[in-house]
PDB file of C-alpha atoms and ligand atoms in Angstrom:
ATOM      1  CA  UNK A   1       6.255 -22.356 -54.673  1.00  0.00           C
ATOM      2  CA  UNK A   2       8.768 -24.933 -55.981  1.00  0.00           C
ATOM      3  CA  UNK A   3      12.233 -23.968 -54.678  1.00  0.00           C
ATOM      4  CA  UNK A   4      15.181 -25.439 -56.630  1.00  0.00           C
ATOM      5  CA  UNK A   5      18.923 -25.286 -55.238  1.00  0.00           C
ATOM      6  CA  UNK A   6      22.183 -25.256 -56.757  1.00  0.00           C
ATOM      7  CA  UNK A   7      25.605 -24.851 -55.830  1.00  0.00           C
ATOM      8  CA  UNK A   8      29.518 -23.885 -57.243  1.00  0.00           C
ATOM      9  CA  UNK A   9      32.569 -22.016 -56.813  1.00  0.00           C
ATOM     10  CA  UNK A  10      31.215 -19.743 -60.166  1.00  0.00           C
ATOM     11  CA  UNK A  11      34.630 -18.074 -60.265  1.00  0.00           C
ATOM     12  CA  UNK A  12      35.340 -15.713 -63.301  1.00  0.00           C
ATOM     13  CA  UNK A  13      31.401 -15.876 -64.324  1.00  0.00           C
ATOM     14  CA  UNK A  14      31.230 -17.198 -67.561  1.00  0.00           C
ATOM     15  CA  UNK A  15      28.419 -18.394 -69.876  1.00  0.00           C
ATOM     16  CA  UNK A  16      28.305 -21.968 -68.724  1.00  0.00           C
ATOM     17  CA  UNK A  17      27.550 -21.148 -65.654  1.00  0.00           C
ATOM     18  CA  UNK A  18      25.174 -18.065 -66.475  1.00  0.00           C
ATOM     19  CA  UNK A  19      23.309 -21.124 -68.953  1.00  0.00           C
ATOM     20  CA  UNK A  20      23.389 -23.705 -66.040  1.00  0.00           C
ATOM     21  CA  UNK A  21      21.758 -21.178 -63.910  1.00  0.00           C
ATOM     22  CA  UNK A  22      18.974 -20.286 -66.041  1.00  0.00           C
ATOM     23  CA  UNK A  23      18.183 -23.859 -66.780  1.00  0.00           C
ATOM     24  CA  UNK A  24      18.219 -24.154 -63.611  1.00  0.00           C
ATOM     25  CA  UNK A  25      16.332 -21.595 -62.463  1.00  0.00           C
ATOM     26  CA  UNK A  26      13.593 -22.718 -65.326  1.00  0.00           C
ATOM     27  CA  UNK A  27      12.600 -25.924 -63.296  1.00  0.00           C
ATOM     28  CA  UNK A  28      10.825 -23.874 -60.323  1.00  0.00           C
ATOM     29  CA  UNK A  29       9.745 -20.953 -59.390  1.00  0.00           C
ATOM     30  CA  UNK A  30      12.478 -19.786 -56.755  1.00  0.00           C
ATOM     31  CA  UNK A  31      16.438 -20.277 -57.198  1.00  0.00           C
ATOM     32  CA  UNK A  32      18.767 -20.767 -54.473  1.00  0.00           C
ATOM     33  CA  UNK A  33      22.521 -20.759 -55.151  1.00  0.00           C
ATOM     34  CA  UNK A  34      25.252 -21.710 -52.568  1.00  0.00           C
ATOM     35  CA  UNK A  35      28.575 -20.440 -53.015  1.00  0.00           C
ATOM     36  CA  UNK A  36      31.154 -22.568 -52.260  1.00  0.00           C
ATOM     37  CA  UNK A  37      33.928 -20.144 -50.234  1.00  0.00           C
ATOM     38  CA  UNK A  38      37.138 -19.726 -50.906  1.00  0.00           C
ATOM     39  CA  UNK A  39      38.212 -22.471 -48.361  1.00  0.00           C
ATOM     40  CA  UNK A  40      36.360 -25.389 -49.593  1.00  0.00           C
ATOM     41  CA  UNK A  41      37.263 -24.102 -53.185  1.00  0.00           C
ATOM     42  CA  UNK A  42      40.947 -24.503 -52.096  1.00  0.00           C
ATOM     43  CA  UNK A  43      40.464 -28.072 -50.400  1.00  0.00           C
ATOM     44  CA  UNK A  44      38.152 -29.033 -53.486  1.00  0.00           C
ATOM     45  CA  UNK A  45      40.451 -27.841 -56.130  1.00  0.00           C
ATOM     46  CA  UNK A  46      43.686 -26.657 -55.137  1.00  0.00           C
ATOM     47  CA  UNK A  47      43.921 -23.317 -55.490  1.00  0.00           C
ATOM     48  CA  UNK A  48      41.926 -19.918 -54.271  1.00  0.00           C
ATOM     49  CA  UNK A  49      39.453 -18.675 -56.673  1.00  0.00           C
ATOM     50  CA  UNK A  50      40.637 -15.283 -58.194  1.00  0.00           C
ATOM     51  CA  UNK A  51      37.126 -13.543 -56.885  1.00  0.00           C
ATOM     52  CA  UNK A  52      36.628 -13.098 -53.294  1.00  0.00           C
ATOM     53  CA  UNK A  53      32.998 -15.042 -51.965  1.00  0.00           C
ATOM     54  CA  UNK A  54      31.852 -11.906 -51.483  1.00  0.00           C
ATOM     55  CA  UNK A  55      32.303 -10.455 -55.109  1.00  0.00           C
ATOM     56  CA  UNK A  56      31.254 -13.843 -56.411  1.00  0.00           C
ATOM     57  CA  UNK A  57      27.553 -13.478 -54.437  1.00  0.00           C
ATOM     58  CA  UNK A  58      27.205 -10.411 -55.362  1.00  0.00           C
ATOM     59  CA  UNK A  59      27.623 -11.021 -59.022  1.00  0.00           C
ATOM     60  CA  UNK A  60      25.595 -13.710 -58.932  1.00  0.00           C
ATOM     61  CA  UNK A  61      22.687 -11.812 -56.597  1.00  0.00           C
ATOM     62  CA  UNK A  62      23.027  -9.645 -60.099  1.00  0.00           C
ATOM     63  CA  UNK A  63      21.149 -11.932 -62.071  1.00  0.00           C
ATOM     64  CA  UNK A  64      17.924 -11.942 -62.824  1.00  0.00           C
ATOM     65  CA  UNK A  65      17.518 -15.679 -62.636  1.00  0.00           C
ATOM     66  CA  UNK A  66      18.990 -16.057 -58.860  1.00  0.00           C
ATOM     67  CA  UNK A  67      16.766 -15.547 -56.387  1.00  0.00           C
ATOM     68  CA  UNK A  68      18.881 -15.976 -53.162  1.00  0.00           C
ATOM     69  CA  UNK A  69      22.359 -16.612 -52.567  1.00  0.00           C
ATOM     70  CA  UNK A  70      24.553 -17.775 -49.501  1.00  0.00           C
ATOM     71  CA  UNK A  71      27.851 -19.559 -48.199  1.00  0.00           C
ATOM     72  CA  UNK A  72      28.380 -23.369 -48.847  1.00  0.00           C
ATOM     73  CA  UNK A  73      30.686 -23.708 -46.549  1.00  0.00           C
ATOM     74  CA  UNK A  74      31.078 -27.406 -46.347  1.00  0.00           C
ATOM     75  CA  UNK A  75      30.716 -30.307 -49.194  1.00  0.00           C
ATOM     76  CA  UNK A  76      29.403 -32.601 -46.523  1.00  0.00           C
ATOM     77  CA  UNK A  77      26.680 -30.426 -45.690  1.00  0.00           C
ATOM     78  CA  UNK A  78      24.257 -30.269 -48.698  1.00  0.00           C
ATOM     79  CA  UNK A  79      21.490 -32.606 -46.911  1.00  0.00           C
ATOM     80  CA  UNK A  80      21.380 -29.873 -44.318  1.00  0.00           C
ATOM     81  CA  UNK A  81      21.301 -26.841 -46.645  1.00  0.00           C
ATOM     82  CA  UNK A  82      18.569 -28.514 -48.506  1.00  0.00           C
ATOM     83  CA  UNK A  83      16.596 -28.956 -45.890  1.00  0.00           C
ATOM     84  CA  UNK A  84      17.275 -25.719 -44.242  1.00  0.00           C
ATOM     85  CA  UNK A  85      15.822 -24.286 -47.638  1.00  0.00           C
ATOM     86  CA  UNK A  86      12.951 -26.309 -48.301  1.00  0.00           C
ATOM     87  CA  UNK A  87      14.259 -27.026 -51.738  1.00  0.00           C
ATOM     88  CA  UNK A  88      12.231 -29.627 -53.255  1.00  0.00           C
ATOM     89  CA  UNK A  89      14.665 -29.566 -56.170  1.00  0.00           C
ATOM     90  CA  UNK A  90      18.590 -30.193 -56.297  1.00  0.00           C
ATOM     91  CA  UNK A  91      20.700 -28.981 -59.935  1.00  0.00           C
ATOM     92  CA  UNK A  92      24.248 -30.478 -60.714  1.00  0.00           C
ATOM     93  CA  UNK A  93      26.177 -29.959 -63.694  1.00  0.00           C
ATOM     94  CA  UNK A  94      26.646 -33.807 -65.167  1.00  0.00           C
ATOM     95  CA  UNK A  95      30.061 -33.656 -64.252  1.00  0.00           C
ATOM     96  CA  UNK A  96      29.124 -34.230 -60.756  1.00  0.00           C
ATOM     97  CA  UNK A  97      26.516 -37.252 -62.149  1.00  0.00           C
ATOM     98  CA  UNK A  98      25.351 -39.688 -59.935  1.00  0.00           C
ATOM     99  CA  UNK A  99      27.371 -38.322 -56.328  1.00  0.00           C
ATOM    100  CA  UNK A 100      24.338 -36.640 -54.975  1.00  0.00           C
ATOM    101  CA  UNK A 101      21.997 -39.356 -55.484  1.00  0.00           C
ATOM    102  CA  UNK A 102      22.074 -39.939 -51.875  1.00  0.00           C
ATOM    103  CA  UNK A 103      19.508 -36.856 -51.626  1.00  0.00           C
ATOM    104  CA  UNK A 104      16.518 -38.294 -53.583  1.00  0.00           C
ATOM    105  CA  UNK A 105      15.077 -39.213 -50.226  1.00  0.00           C
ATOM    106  CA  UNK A 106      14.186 -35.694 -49.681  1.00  0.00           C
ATOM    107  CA  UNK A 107      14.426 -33.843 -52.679  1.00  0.00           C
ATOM    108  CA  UNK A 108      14.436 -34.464 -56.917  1.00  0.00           C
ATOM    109  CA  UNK A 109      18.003 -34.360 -57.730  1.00  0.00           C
ATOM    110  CA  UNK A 110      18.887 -33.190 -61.234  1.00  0.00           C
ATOM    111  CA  UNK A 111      21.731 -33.175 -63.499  1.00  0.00           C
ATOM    112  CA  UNK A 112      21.868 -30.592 -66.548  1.00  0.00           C
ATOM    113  CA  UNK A 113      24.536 -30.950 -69.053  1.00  0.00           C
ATOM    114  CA  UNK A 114      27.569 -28.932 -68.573  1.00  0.00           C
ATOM    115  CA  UNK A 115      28.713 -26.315 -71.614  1.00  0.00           C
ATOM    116  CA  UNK A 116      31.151 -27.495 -73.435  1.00  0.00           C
ATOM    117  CA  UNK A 117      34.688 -25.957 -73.817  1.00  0.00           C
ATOM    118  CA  UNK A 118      34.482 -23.658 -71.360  1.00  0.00           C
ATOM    119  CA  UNK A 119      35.539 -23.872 -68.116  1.00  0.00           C
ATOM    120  CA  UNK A 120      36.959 -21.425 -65.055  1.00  0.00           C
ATOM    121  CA  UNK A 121      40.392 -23.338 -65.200  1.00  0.00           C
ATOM    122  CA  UNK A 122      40.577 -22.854 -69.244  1.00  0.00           C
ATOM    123  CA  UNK A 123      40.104 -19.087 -68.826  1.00  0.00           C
ATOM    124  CA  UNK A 124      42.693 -18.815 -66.082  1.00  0.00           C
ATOM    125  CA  UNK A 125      45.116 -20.917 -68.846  1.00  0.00           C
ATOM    126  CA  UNK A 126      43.622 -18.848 -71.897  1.00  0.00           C
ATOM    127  CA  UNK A 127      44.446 -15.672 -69.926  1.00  0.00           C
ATOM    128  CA  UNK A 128      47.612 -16.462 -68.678  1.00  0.00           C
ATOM    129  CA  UNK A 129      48.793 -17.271 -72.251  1.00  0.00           C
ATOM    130  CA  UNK A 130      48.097 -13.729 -73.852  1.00  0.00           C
ATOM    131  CA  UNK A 131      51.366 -11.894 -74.571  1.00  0.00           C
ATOM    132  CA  UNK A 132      51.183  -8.115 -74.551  1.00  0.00           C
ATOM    133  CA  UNK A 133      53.105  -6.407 -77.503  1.00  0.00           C
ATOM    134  CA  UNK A 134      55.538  -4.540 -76.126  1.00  0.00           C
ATOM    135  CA  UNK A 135      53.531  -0.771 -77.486  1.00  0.00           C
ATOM    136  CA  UNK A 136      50.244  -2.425 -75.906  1.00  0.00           C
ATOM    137  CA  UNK A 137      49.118  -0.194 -73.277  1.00  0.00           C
ATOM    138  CA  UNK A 138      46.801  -1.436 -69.955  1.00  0.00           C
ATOM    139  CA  UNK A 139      44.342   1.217 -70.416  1.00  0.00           C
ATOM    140  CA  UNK A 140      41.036  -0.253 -70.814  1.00  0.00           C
TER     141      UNK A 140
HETATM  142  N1  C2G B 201      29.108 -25.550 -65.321  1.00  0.00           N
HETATM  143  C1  C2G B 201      28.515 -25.771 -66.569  1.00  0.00           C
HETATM  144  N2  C2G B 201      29.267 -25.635 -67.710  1.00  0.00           N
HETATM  145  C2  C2G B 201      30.574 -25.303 -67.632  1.00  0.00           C
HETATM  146  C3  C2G B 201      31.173 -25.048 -66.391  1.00  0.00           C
HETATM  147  C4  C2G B 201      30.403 -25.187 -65.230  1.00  0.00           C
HETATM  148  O1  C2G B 201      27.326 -26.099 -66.672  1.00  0.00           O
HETATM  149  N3  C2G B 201      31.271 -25.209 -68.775  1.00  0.00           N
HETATM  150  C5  C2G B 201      28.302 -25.726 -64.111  1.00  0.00           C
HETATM  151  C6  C2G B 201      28.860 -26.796 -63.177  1.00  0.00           C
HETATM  152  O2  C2G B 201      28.454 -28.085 -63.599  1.00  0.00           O
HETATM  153  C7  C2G B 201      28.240 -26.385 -61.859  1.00  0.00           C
HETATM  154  C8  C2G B 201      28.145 -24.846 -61.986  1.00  0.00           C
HETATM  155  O3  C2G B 201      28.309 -24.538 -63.366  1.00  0.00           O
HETATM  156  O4  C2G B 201      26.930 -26.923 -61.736  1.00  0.00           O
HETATM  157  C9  C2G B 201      29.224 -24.159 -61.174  1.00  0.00           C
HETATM  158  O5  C2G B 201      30.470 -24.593 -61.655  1.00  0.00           O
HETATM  159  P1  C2G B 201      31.733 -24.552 -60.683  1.00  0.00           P
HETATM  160  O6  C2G B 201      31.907 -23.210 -60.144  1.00  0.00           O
HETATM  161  O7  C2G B 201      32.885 -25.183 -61.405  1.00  0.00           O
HETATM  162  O8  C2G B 201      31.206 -25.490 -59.517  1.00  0.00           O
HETATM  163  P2  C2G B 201      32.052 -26.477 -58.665  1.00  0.00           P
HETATM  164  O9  C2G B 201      33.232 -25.751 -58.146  1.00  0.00           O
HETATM  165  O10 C2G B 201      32.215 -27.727 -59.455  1.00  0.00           O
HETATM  166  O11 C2G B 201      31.113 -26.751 -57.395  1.00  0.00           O
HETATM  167  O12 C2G B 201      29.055 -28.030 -53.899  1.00  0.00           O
HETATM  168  C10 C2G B 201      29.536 -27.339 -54.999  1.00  0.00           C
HETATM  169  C11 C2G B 201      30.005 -28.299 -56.000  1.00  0.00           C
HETATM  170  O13 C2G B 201      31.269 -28.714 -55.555  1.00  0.00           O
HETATM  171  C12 C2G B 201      30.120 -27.720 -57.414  1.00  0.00           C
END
């Protein structure tokens, strides 16, 4: 049983994160995903995400390529949570390259290439910048 873990925010699911997953997921045989909370999102990146942690397990625990899910509560703490899990594998997007290195004494650390030009923060901009017509109506 080879256990690979991974973590993120995964705010606003997209398809970069659904394709990072399944790669992810494709290295081992068991897929572990901690969700960084809301806290740590907002010391990591400024803001709150727009899901609750809750919501953003449970659409995660959705898919069929995550296996298990909890809270990442702290950045600091990934040694322990990999140890706590037995993972004998580690998944980063590239844009976190080389910073977890520090973990190949107990576990393989890979980093998959990110999707390109899409991103959480671009959908938040992308969405903010749609203009209803005044007849538009928020029905669906
Ligand atoms: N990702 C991707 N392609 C994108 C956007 C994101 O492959 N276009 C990947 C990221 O590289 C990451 C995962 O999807 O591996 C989750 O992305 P985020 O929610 O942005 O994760 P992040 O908040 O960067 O948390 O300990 C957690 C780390 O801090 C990562």
């Amino acid at each position: 049983m080879k256990k690979i873990i991974t973590f993120g925010t995964y705010d606003l699911l997209h398809i970069g994160h659904v394709r990072i997953l399944q790669r992810a997921a494709e290295l081992g045989d068991r897929l572990i995903v901690g969700v960084s909370c809301s806290e740590l999102n907002r010391s990591k990146k400024g803001r709150a995400p727009v899901y609750t942690t809750e919501d953003r397990m449970a659409i995660l625990s959705a898919l069929s390529c995550v296996d298990e899910v909890f809270v990442e509560r702290s950045l600091e703490a990934k040694g322990d949570y990999i140890k706590q899990f037995d993972a004998d594998v580690l998944v980063m997007g590239d844009d976190w390259e080389g910073r977890f290195d520090e973990f190949k004494s107990i576990c393989s650390v890979v980093y998959l290439p990110r999707t390109t030009g899409i991103s959480t923060s671009k959908l938040i901009a992308d969405i903010s910048d749609i203009n209803p017509t005044p007849e538009s109506h928020l029905t669906d």
